[in-house]
Amino acid sequence: MTTADQHDYILQLEGVSKFFGTVISLQDVTLRLRRGEVHCLLGDNGAGKSTLIKTLAGVHRPDRGRYLVDGEEVDFKSPREALDRGIATVYQDLALVPLMGVARNFFAGREPVRKLFGVIPVMDMKHAAEVSVAKLAEMGIHVRSPQQPVGTLSGGERQCLAIARAIHFGARVLILDEPTAALGVKQSCNVLKLIHAARERGISVVFITHNVHHAYPVGDSFTVLNRGRSLGSFAKGDIGEAEVLEMMSGNAEIRGLLDELEGRATA
């Protein structure tokens, strides 16, 4: 890869391996994320997606290989260091507190402060409320009140809150861990629209999923994992949805089943 090519990538894993004792969780995995693209990381359960996510997020350090951000090799020792470089991870549990209000969840850990009586530091709830409501509205989510408990929001709305929070605090790369896994059809569509909107803003997205039908409409490129190994990375124009599904399953019978179903549909 030339130096010019390297400048096209905001984030890279080059030949990364991760071991837990005698267990090989990742083996020589390469993943390259271009600026302003959606790169889908696909794999079935046990493929190594979780370990790769945590490596990108700064939770795990690679045992072999290189991790680069903006072409510069990094050695994150904590998720905070990754966040400081604009790499934000939204996990499946979303790190939200259901009984707390929207505004408090939005600013959790980064509370805006004002001085009460000019001396006592307290959370600036007015500012927090205004910003959180406005940022959610930009995502198409209109809450009844900034004090509305997050537990009363739908799954899709909570996803939007977590993503809007990451974007507000300067995320240049969004790593989304199975964001549609527990959602219905309509809510999943809303999250996919949100991923598209993030790309339109110039934010690079790593979309982790085992659902090809969710990945293919929004993805620009794809990396397929199977048992800790990469089966390759592909541009959308170079691989079809059925081929991705076959690679994920590791079973050529899937292709035959798809062809059979397609034949029945057209008969």
Short mmCIF file of C-alpha atoms in Angstrom, two decimals:
data_model
loop_
_atom_site.label_atom_id
_atom_site.label_comp_id
_atom_site.label_asym_id
_atom_site.label_seq_id
_atom_site.Cartn_x
_atom_site.Cartn_y
_atom_site.Cartn_z
CA MET A 1 0.00 0.00 0.00
CA THR A 2 1.41 3.39 -1.00
CA THR A 3 1.63 6.44 1.26
CA ALA A 4 -1.06 8.13 -0.86
CA ASP A 5 -3.40 5.16 -0.31
CA GLN A 6 -2.71 5.25 3.41
CA HIS A 7 -3.87 8.89 3.63
CA ASP A 8 -7.29 7.78 2.30
CA TYR A 9 -7.90 5.80 5.50
CA ILE A 10 -8.95 7.29 8.80
CA LEU A 11 -8.58 3.98 10.63
CA GLN A 12 -6.65 0.78 9.88
CA LEU A 13 -5.92 -2.58 11.42
CA GLU A 14 -3.02 -4.24 9.65
CA GLY A 15 -2.50 -7.96 10.30
CA VAL A 16 -3.86 -7.75 13.85
CA SER A 17 -3.99 -10.82 16.10
CA LYS A 18 -5.32 -11.14 19.63
CA PHE A 19 -4.82 -14.10 21.97
CA PHE A 20 -6.41 -14.97 25.30
CA GLY A 21 -4.13 -17.66 26.66
CA THR A 22 -4.28 -20.48 24.12
CA VAL A 23 -7.44 -19.12 22.52
CA ILE A 24 -6.91 -17.34 19.19
CA SER A 25 -9.61 -14.67 19.07
CA LEU A 26 -8.28 -12.77 16.05
CA GLN A 27 -5.73 -14.02 13.52
CA ASP A 28 -3.99 -11.64 11.08
CA VAL A 29 -7.06 -9.45 10.53
CA THR A 30 -6.81 -6.40 8.26
CA LEU A 31 -9.55 -3.76 8.21
CA ARG A 32 -9.30 -0.36 6.50
CA LEU A 33 -11.90 2.38 6.93
CA ARG A 34 -11.94 5.21 4.41
CA ARG A 35 -12.95 8.71 5.38
CA GLY A 36 -16.70 9.25 5.17
CA GLU A 37 -17.65 5.65 4.36
CA VAL A 38 -19.74 2.96 6.01
CA HIS A 39 -17.69 -0.21 6.42
CA CYS A 40 -19.72 -3.24 7.49
CA LEU A 41 -18.06 -5.86 9.66
CA LEU A 42 -19.99 -9.08 9.20
CA GLY A 43 -19.82 -12.43 10.89
CA ASP A 44 -21.89 -15.01 12.70
CA ASN A 45 -21.75 -15.56 16.47
CA GLY A 46 -18.22 -16.46 17.53
CA ALA A 47 -16.64 -14.89 14.46
CA GLY A 48 -14.50 -12.49 16.52
CA LYS A 49 -16.56 -9.32 16.04
CA SER A 50 -16.66 -8.43 19.75
CA THR A 51 -12.90 -8.74 20.15
CA LEU A 52 -12.31 -6.64 17.05
CA ILE A 53 -14.72 -3.96 18.32
CA LYS A 54 -12.92 -3.79 21.66
CA THR A 55 -9.58 -3.57 19.89
CA LEU A 56 -10.78 -0.61 17.84
CA ALA A 57 -12.26 0.98 20.97
CA GLY A 58 -9.04 0.75 22.97
CA VAL A 59 -10.26 -1.94 25.39
CA HIS A 60 -7.84 -4.59 24.01
CA ARG A 61 -4.35 -4.00 22.70
CA PRO A 62 -3.30 -6.11 19.70
CA ASP A 63 -0.79 -8.88 20.45
CA ARG A 64 0.45 -8.68 16.87
CA GLY A 65 -0.02 -6.28 13.99
CA ARG A 66 -0.55 -2.54 13.80
CA TYR A 67 -3.39 -0.14 14.59
CA LEU A 68 -3.27 3.19 12.73
CA VAL A 69 -5.39 6.34 12.97
CA ASP A 70 -4.91 8.97 10.27
CA GLY A 71 -1.94 6.95 9.05
CA GLU A 72 -0.20 7.16 12.44
CA GLU A 73 0.42 4.02 14.48
CA VAL A 74 -1.32 4.15 17.86
CA ASP A 75 -1.19 2.11 21.04
CA PHE A 76 -4.34 2.91 22.98
CA LYS A 77 -4.15 1.96 26.63
CA SER A 78 -7.79 2.80 27.37
CA PRO A 79 -11.09 3.66 25.64
CA ARG A 80 -10.60 7.27 26.77
CA GLU A 81 -7.52 7.53 24.52
CA ALA A 82 -9.54 6.26 21.57
CA LEU A 83 -12.32 8.76 22.35
CA ASP A 84 -9.76 11.56 22.44
CA ARG A 85 -8.88 10.66 18.83
CA GLY A 86 -12.55 10.83 17.83
CA ILE A 87 -13.26 7.08 17.86
CA ALA A 88 -16.59 6.49 19.62
CA THR A 89 -18.11 3.06 20.20
CA VAL A 90 -21.84 2.53 20.73
CA TYR A 91 -22.28 -0.89 22.30
CA GLN A 92 -25.46 -2.95 22.31
CA ASP A 93 -26.25 -1.99 25.91
CA LEU A 94 -25.85 1.70 24.86
CA ALA A 95 -24.43 2.71 28.29
CA LEU A 96 -27.69 4.50 29.15
CA VAL A 97 -29.40 4.67 32.56
CA PRO A 98 -33.13 3.91 32.05
CA LEU A 99 -34.37 5.82 35.11
CA MET A 100 -32.40 8.96 34.29
CA GLY A 101 -33.75 11.63 31.97
CA VAL A 102 -32.75 12.25 28.37
CA ALA A 103 -30.60 15.30 29.13
CA ARG A 104 -28.71 13.63 31.98
CA ASN A 105 -28.01 10.57 29.85
CA PHE A 106 -26.89 12.71 26.93
CA PHE A 107 -24.26 14.47 29.06
CA ALA A 108 -23.41 11.59 31.43
CA GLY A 109 -19.72 11.90 32.34
CA ARG A 110 -19.41 15.24 30.51
CA GLU A 111 -21.87 17.39 32.40
CA PRO A 112 -21.94 21.12 31.59
CA VAL A 113 -21.30 23.11 34.76
CA ARG A 114 -22.44 26.50 36.05
CA LYS A 115 -21.67 28.20 39.34
CA LEU A 116 -24.50 28.46 41.88
CA PHE A 117 -24.22 31.73 43.79
CA GLY A 118 -21.04 32.24 41.79
CA VAL A 119 -19.25 29.59 43.87
CA ILE A 120 -20.85 26.13 43.95
CA PRO A 121 -20.43 24.08 40.73
CA VAL A 122 -23.68 22.40 39.64
CA MET A 123 -24.87 20.82 36.41
CA ASP A 124 -26.26 23.39 33.97
CA MET A 125 -29.58 21.64 33.36
CA LYS A 126 -30.96 24.41 31.13
CA HIS A 127 -28.04 24.09 28.70
CA ALA A 128 -28.14 20.28 28.86
CA ALA A 129 -31.87 20.26 28.12
CA GLU A 130 -31.60 22.65 25.18
CA VAL A 131 -28.68 20.83 23.55
CA SER A 132 -29.99 17.28 24.03
CA VAL A 133 -33.45 18.11 22.66
CA ALA A 134 -31.97 19.98 19.68
CA LYS A 135 -29.49 17.21 18.79
CA LEU A 136 -32.17 14.54 18.99
CA ALA A 137 -34.47 16.66 16.83
CA GLU A 138 -31.72 16.78 14.20
CA MET A 139 -31.92 12.97 14.17
CA GLY A 140 -35.70 13.06 13.77
CA ILE A 141 -36.41 12.18 17.41
CA HIS A 142 -38.78 14.53 19.27
CA VAL A 143 -38.98 13.80 23.00
CA ARG A 144 -41.80 15.01 25.23
CA SER A 145 -39.38 16.50 27.74
CA PRO A 146 -35.61 16.52 28.38
CA GLN A 147 -36.46 15.03 31.79
CA GLN A 148 -38.30 12.11 30.17
CA PRO A 149 -36.76 8.86 31.50
CA VAL A 150 -34.75 7.07 28.84
CA GLY A 151 -36.49 3.83 29.78
CA THR A 152 -39.70 5.19 28.25
CA LEU A 153 -38.07 5.60 24.82
CA SER A 154 -38.27 2.93 22.15
CA GLY A 155 -35.22 0.85 21.27
CA GLY A 156 -34.65 2.84 18.11
CA GLU A 157 -34.92 6.15 19.97
CA ARG A 158 -32.36 4.99 22.53
CA GLN A 159 -30.01 4.04 19.68
CA CYS A 160 -30.46 7.51 18.22
CA LEU A 161 -29.70 9.10 21.60
CA ALA A 162 -26.47 7.13 21.97
CA ILE A 163 -25.36 7.97 18.42
CA ALA A 164 -26.36 11.65 18.69
CA ARG A 165 -24.36 11.89 21.92
CA ALA A 166 -21.27 10.43 20.25
CA ILE A 167 -21.54 12.80 17.30
CA HIS A 168 -22.05 15.84 19.54
CA PHE A 169 -18.87 15.09 21.46
CA GLY A 170 -16.77 15.05 18.33
CA ALA A 171 -16.82 11.50 16.98
CA ARG A 172 -15.06 11.21 13.63
CA VAL A 173 -15.48 7.44 13.63
CA LEU A 174 -18.62 5.69 14.89
CA ILE A 175 -18.31 2.02 15.77
CA LEU A 176 -21.82 0.58 16.04
CA ASP A 177 -22.16 -2.79 17.74
CA GLU A 178 -25.19 -4.66 16.35
CA PRO A 179 -27.38 -1.51 16.49
CA THR A 180 -30.40 -3.24 14.88
CA ALA A 181 -30.14 -6.60 16.65
CA ALA A 182 -33.08 -6.19 19.06
CA LEU A 183 -35.20 -3.80 16.98
CA GLY A 184 -38.34 -4.23 14.93
CA VAL A 185 -38.53 -3.51 11.22
CA LYS A 186 -39.51 0.18 11.49
CA GLN A 187 -36.98 0.93 14.22
CA SER A 188 -34.25 -0.85 12.28
CA CYS A 189 -35.03 1.27 9.24
CA ASN A 190 -34.71 4.42 11.36
CA VAL A 191 -31.28 3.34 12.61
CA LEU A 192 -30.14 2.57 9.05
CA LYS A 193 -31.30 6.04 8.01
CA LEU A 194 -29.25 7.43 10.90
CA ILE A 195 -26.15 5.60 9.67
CA HIS A 196 -26.71 7.09 6.23
CA ALA A 197 -27.11 10.56 7.77
CA ALA A 198 -23.84 10.16 9.70
CA ARG A 199 -22.03 9.33 6.48
CA GLU A 200 -23.57 12.40 4.83
CA ARG A 201 -21.99 14.48 7.61
CA GLY A 202 -18.58 13.04 6.72
CA ILE A 203 -18.44 10.69 9.71
CA SER A 204 -16.87 7.29 9.07
CA VAL A 205 -18.87 4.33 10.37
CA VAL A 206 -17.95 0.76 11.26
CA PHE A 207 -21.28 -1.09 11.30
CA ILE A 208 -21.00 -4.47 13.05
CA THR A 209 -23.81 -6.89 12.33
CA HIS A 210 -24.67 -10.47 11.45
CA ASN A 211 -27.64 -9.30 9.35
CA VAL A 212 -26.61 -8.98 5.70
CA HIS A 213 -29.99 -7.51 4.78
CA HIS A 214 -29.34 -4.56 7.09
CA ALA A 215 -25.70 -4.13 6.09
CA TYR A 216 -25.96 -4.25 2.32
CA PRO A 217 -28.28 -1.25 1.72
CA VAL A 218 -26.07 1.20 3.69
CA GLY A 219 -22.60 -0.31 3.36
CA ASP A 220 -19.89 0.98 1.04
CA SER A 221 -17.50 -1.86 1.82
CA PHE A 222 -17.55 -5.13 3.75
CA THR A 223 -15.18 -7.26 5.81
CA VAL A 224 -16.31 -10.79 6.61
CA LEU A 225 -15.02 -12.57 9.73
CA ASN A 226 -15.18 -16.29 10.41
CA ARG A 227 -13.69 -17.82 13.58
CA GLY A 228 -11.33 -14.94 14.11
CA ARG A 229 -10.04 -14.78 10.57
CA SER A 230 -10.86 -12.32 7.84
CA LEU A 231 -12.31 -13.86 4.69
CA GLY A 232 -11.52 -10.63 2.88
CA SER A 233 -12.65 -7.05 2.40
CA PHE A 234 -14.77 -6.06 -0.58
CA ALA A 235 -16.20 -2.92 -2.15
CA LYS A 236 -19.96 -3.03 -2.61
CA GLY A 237 -19.62 -3.14 -6.39
CA ASP A 238 -17.42 -6.24 -6.20
CA ILE A 239 -19.67 -8.56 -4.19
CA GLY A 240 -23.37 -9.37 -4.06
CA GLU A 241 -25.58 -9.80 -1.04
CA ALA A 242 -25.95 -13.56 -1.58
CA GLU A 243 -22.17 -13.97 -1.84
CA VAL A 244 -21.66 -12.17 1.46
CA LEU A 245 -24.24 -14.42 3.13
CA GLU A 246 -22.53 -17.52 1.75
CA MET A 247 -19.14 -16.37 3.05
CA MET A 248 -20.56 -15.64 6.49
CA SER A 249 -22.17 -19.05 6.79
CA GLY A 250 -19.23 -20.91 5.33
CA ASN A 251 -21.75 -23.11 3.61
CA ALA A 252 -22.25 -23.22 -0.14
CA GLU A 253 -25.69 -24.77 0.42
CA ILE A 254 -26.97 -21.29 1.29
CA ARG A 255 -26.40 -20.24 -2.31
CA GLY A 256 -28.38 -23.23 -3.55
CA LEU A 257 -31.22 -22.44 -1.14
CA LEU A 258 -31.34 -18.80 -2.29
CA ASP A 259 -31.39 -19.88 -5.94
CA GLU A 260 -34.18 -22.34 -5.19
CA LEU A 261 -36.27 -19.71 -3.38
CA GLU A 262 -35.70 -17.23 -6.19
CA GLY A 263 -36.82 -19.86 -8.71
CA ARG A 264 -40.03 -20.49 -6.76
CA ALA A 265 -40.75 -16.78 -6.55
CA THR A 266 -40.47 -16.32 -10.31
CA ALA A 267 -42.29 -19.57 -11.23
#
